Every structure is written in C-alpha cells, then in structure tokens.
Short mmCIF file of C-alpha atoms in Angstrom, two decimals:
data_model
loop_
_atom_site.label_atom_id
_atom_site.label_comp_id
_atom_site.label_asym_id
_atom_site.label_seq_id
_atom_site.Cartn_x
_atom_site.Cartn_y
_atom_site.Cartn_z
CA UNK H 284 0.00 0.00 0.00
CA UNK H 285 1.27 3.41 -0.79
CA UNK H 286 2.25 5.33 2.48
CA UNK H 287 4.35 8.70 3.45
CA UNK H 288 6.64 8.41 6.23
CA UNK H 289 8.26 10.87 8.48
CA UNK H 290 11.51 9.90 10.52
CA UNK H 291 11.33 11.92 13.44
CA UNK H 292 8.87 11.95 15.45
CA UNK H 293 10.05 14.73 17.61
CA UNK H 294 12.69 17.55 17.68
CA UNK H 295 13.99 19.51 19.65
CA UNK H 296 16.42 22.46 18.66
CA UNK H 297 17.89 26.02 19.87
CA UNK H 298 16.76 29.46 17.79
CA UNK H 299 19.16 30.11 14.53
CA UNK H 300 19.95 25.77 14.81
CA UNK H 301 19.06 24.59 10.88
CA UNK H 302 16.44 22.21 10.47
CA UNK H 303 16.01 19.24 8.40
CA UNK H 304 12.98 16.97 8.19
CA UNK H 305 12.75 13.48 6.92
CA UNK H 306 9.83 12.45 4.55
CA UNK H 307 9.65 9.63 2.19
CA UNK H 308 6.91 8.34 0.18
CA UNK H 309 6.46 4.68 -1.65
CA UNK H 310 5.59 4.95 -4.92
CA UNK H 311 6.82 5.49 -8.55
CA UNK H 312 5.52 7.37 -11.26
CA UNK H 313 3.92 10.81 -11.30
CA UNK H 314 4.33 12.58 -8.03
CA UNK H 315 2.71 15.59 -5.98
CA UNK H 316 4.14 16.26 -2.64
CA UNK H 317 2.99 18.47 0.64
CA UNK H 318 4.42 19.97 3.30
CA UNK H 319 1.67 21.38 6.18
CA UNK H 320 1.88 22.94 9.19
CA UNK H 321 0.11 23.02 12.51
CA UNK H 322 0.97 25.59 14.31
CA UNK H 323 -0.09 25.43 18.34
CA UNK H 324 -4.22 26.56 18.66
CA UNK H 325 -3.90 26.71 14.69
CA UNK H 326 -5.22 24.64 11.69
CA UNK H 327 -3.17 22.72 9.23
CA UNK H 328 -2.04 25.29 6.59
CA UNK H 329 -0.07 24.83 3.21
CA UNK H 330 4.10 25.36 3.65
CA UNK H 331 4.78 24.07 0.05
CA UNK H 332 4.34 21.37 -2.58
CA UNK H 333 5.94 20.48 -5.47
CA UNK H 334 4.26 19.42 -8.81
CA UNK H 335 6.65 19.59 -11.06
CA UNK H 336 10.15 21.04 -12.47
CA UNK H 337 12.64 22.44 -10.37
CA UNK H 338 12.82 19.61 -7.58
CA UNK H 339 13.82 22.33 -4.87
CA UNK H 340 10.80 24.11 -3.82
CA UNK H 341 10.77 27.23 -2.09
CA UNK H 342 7.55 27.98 0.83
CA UNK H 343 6.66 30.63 3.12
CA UNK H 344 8.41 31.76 6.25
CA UNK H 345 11.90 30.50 4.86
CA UNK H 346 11.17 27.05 4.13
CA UNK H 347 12.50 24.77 1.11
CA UNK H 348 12.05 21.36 0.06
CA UNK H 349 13.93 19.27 -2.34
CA UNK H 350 12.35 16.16 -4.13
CA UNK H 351 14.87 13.38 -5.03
CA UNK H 352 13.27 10.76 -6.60
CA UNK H 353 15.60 8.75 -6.84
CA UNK H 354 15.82 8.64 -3.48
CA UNK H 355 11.78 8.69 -2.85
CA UNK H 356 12.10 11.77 -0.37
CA UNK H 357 11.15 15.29 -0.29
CA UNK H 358 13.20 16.89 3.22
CA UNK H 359 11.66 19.67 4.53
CA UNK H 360 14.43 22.35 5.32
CA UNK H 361 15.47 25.44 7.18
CA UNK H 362 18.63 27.30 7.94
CA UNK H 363 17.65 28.78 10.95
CA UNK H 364 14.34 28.25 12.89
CA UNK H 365 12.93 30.78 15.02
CA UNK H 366 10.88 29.76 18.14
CA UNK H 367 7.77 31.21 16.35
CA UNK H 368 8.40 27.74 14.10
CA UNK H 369 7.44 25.51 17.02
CA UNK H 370 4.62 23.17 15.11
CA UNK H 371 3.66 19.86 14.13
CA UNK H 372 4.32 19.47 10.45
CA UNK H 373 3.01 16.95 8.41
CA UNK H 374 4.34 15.10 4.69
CA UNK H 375 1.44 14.47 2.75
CA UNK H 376 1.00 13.38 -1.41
CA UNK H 377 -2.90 12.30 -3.18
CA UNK H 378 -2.69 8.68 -3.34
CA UNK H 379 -1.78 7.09 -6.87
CA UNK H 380 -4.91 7.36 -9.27
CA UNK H 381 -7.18 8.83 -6.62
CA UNK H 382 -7.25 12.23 -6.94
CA UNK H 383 -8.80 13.55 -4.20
CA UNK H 384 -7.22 11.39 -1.04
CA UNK H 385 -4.17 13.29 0.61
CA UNK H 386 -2.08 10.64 2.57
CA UNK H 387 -0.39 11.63 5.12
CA UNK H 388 2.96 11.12 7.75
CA UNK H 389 2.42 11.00 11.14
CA UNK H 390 3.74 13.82 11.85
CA UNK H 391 7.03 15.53 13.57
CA UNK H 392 6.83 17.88 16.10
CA UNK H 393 9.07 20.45 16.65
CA UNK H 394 10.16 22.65 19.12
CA UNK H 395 12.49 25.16 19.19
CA UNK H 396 14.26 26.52 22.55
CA UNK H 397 14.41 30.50 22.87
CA UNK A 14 -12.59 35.97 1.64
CA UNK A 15 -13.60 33.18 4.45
CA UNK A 16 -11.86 30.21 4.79
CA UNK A 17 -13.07 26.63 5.70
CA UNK A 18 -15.25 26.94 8.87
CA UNK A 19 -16.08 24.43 11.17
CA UNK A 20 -18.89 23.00 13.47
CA UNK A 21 -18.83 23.04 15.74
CA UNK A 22 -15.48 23.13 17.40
CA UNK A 23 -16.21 21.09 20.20
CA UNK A 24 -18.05 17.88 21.29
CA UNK A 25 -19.14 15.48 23.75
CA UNK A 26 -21.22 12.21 23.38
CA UNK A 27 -21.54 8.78 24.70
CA UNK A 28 -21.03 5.48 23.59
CA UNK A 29 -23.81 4.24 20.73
CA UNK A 30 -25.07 8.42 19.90
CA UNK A 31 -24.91 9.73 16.55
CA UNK A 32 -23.36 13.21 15.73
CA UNK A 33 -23.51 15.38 13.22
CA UNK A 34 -20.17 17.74 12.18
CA UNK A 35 -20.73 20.67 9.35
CA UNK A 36 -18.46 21.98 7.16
CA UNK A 37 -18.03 25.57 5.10
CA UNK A 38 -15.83 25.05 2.23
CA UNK A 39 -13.47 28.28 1.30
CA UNK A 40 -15.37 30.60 -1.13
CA UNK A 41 -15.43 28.92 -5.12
CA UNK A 42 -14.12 25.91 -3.84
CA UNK A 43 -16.69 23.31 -4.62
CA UNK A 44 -15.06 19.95 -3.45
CA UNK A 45 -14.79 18.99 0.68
CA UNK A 46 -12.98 16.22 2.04
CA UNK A 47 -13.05 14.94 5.39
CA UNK A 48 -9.95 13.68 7.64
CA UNK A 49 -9.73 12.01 11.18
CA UNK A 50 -6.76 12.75 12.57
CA UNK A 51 -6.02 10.45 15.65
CA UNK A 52 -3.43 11.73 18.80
CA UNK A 53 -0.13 11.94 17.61
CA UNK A 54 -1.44 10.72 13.88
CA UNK A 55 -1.80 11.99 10.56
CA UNK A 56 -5.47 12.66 9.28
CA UNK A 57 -6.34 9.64 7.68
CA UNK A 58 -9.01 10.31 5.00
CA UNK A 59 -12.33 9.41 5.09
CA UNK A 60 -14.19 10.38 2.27
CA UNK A 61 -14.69 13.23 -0.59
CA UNK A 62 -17.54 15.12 -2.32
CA UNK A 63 -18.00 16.71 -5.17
CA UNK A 64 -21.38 17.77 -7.02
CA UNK A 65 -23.43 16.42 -4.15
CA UNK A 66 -21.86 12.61 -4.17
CA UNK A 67 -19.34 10.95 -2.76
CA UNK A 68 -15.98 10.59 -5.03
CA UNK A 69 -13.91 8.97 -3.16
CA UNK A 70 -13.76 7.02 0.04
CA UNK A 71 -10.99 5.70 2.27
CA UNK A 72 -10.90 2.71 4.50
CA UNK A 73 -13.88 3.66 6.92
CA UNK A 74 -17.04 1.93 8.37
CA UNK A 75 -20.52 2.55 6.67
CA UNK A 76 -21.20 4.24 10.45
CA UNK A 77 -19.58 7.18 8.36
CA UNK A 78 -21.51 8.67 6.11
CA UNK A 79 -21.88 12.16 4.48
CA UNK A 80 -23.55 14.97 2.83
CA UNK A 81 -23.01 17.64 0.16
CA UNK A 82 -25.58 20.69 -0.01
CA UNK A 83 -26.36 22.57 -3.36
CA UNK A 84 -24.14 25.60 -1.98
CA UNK A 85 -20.82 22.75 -1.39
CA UNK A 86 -20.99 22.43 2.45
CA UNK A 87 -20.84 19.40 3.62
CA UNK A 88 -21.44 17.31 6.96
CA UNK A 89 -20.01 14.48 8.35
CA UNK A 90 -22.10 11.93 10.60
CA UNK A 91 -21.10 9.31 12.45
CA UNK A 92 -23.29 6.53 14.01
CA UNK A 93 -23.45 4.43 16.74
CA UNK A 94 -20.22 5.94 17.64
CA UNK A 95 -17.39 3.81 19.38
CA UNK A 96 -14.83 5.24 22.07
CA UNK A 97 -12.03 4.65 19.25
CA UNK A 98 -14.18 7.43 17.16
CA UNK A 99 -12.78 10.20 19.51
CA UNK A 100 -10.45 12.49 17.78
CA UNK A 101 -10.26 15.62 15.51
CA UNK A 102 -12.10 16.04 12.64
CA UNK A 103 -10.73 17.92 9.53
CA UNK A 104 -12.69 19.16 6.36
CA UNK A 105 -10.74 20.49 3.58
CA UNK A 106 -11.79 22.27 0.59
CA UNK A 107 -10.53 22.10 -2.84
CA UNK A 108 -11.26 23.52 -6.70
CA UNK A 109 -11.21 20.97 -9.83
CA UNK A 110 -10.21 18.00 -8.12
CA UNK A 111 -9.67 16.48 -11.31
CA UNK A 112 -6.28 18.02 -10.63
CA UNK A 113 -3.83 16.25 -9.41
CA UNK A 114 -2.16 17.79 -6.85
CA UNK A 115 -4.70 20.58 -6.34
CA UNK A 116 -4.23 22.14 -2.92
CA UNK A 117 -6.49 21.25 -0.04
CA UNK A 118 -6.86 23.74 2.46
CA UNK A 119 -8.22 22.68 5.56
CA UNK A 120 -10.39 24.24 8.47
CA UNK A 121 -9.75 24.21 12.20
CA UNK A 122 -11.48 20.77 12.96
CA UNK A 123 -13.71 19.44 15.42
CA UNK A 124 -12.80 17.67 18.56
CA UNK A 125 -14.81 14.75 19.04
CA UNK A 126 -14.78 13.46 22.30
CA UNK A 127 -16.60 9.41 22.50
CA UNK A 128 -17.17 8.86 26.54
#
C-alpha cells in the first residue's frame, strides 16, 4: 500500500539551529508532494508542494524542500528556525490514481528553545 | 474571503449516539474532504464530495456517512459511535479535483470526544 513516512517523530532544537525533516513516500511514477503545518491553537495550513520542475521548492516563512526521486524523499528544510516555528508538520501526497485522497505522515513535532 | 469553517469546534457524546459535524468550504471551492486525525497521527481520510456525491472514500465503516448541499458544504455523521471514534475532525476544501495535486486547504477541525 502506498504510504508517506516521516523519521522523526520529535525535535527539539535552539533558535538560529538549521532544520532538516525526513519524509519519504512509496511509490513510482507521477508525483505531488505536501508539506503542512500546525501551528499550536492553529489549523493545518499549506508550507509548500511540489508538482513539477525544479525539484527544490521554495515555501513561506523561509522554508524549502527538495524532491529526489531517486531517493523517494522530499526533506523539509530550514537554515535557521525561530521559536515562532514551534509546530507539528506533516508530509502528505494524493494517493496514486485517486485524486482527491491526501495521505499523510504522522507527523514531527518540533520545538524550538528560545 | 472566508476560509473553511467548522462546526462546531467542540463535542461530547456517549457510547452508541450519533453526531452530526458541518463543514463551510473556502469561497469557489466546490469539493470537501473529510480527515480524522487520531493523537499523535496523521489525518487519515475518510471520504470526498463533489457535485453532491461521494468521489472517493478511504478505508472507513458505513457508520460514516456524508452529505453535500447545493451551496458545497458538507457534513459528516457518524453513528453508533465507538470510544475509538474520539479524535479531531478535519474538512478540507478544494477547486477541480480532477487536478492532481490541487491544494487542499483545511479548516480548524472538530474535537470529538466518545465517553
């Protein structure tokens, strides 16, 4: 079954520390990624996707993404997180031949230490 | 211009009830999905409409059903709900599904709470 996972689950890191987070997704052939946020008391809220062309992918508030397919993974990234970027952010893509079904990671929470 | 509104944002039943969740969908977006997301899960997608019929369905019980109106909002009903039902309850709207990789954008849930 097609699936998106996450790597960390949690993370915790100091203001101005650069962030990286893991997502990878199991399947071939045309591919639609998403990156959403939760912010604390907030709903879940579009950082980025990436349809197609240039596999890096820039998003609001300073994020990026890169898609490597060969590698199946689309890292969320930032070069220095602010505590304001405390969240729960989520890897999502539609599900192969079903356009309207968003699967999603579990999740990674981050925090980020004033 | 609105965005997807929910309701309502909190909730309480017991074992067996039924409850009924409603969704606004962003203004000209004509498509609504809905998405339980579990503690410390993912939403996990239940099912989609579009023109007043369900599209698309993920790996739920028949206790979940739904509803499209004429003017695209939508609600969600559950029945003869189970303690494992408790969680928060997304709706997201979208424009020309038919897209892939059309953006959902997603309102701020209901908390269902299954005593």
């Amino acid at each position: 079954a097609q699936s998106v996972s996450q790597h960390n689950h949690h993370v915790i890191l100091s203001e101005a520390a650069s962030l990286e987070l893991g997502c990878n997704y199991s399947y071939g052939g045309t591919v639609n990624l998403f990156w959403y946020v939760q912010y604390p008391g907030q709903h879940l809220q579009l950082l980025l996707k990436y349809f197609s062309g240039d596999p890096l992918v820039k998003g609001i508030k300073g994020f990026e993404a890169e898609f490597i397919k060969s590698k199946f993974s689309f890292n969320l990234r930032k070069p220095s997180v602010q505590w304001s970027d405390t969240a729960e952010y989520f890897c999502a893509a539609p599900a192969t031949g079903n356009t309207g079904k968003l699967i999603f990671g579990q999740g990674t929470t981050l925090q980020v230490k004033p | 211009d609105a965005g997807v509104t929910q309701s309502p944002t909190h909730l309480i039943k017991t074992r067996g009830q039924q409850v009924t969740l409603r969704c606004s969908p962003k203004s000209g977006h004509d498509t609504v999905s809905w998405y339980q997301q579990a503690l410390g899960q993912g939403p996990q997608f239940i099912f989609q409409y579009y023109e007043e019929e369900e599209r698309q369905r993920g790996n739920f019980p028949d206790r979940f059903s739904g509803h499209q109106f004429p003017n695209y909002s939508s609600e969600l009903n559950v029945n003869a709900l189970l303690l494992g039902d408790s969680a928060l309850y997304l709706c997201a709207s979208s424009l020309a599904t038919r897209a892939i990789g059309e953006t959902q954008y997603f309102g701020p849930g209901t908390r269902l709470l299954v005593l």
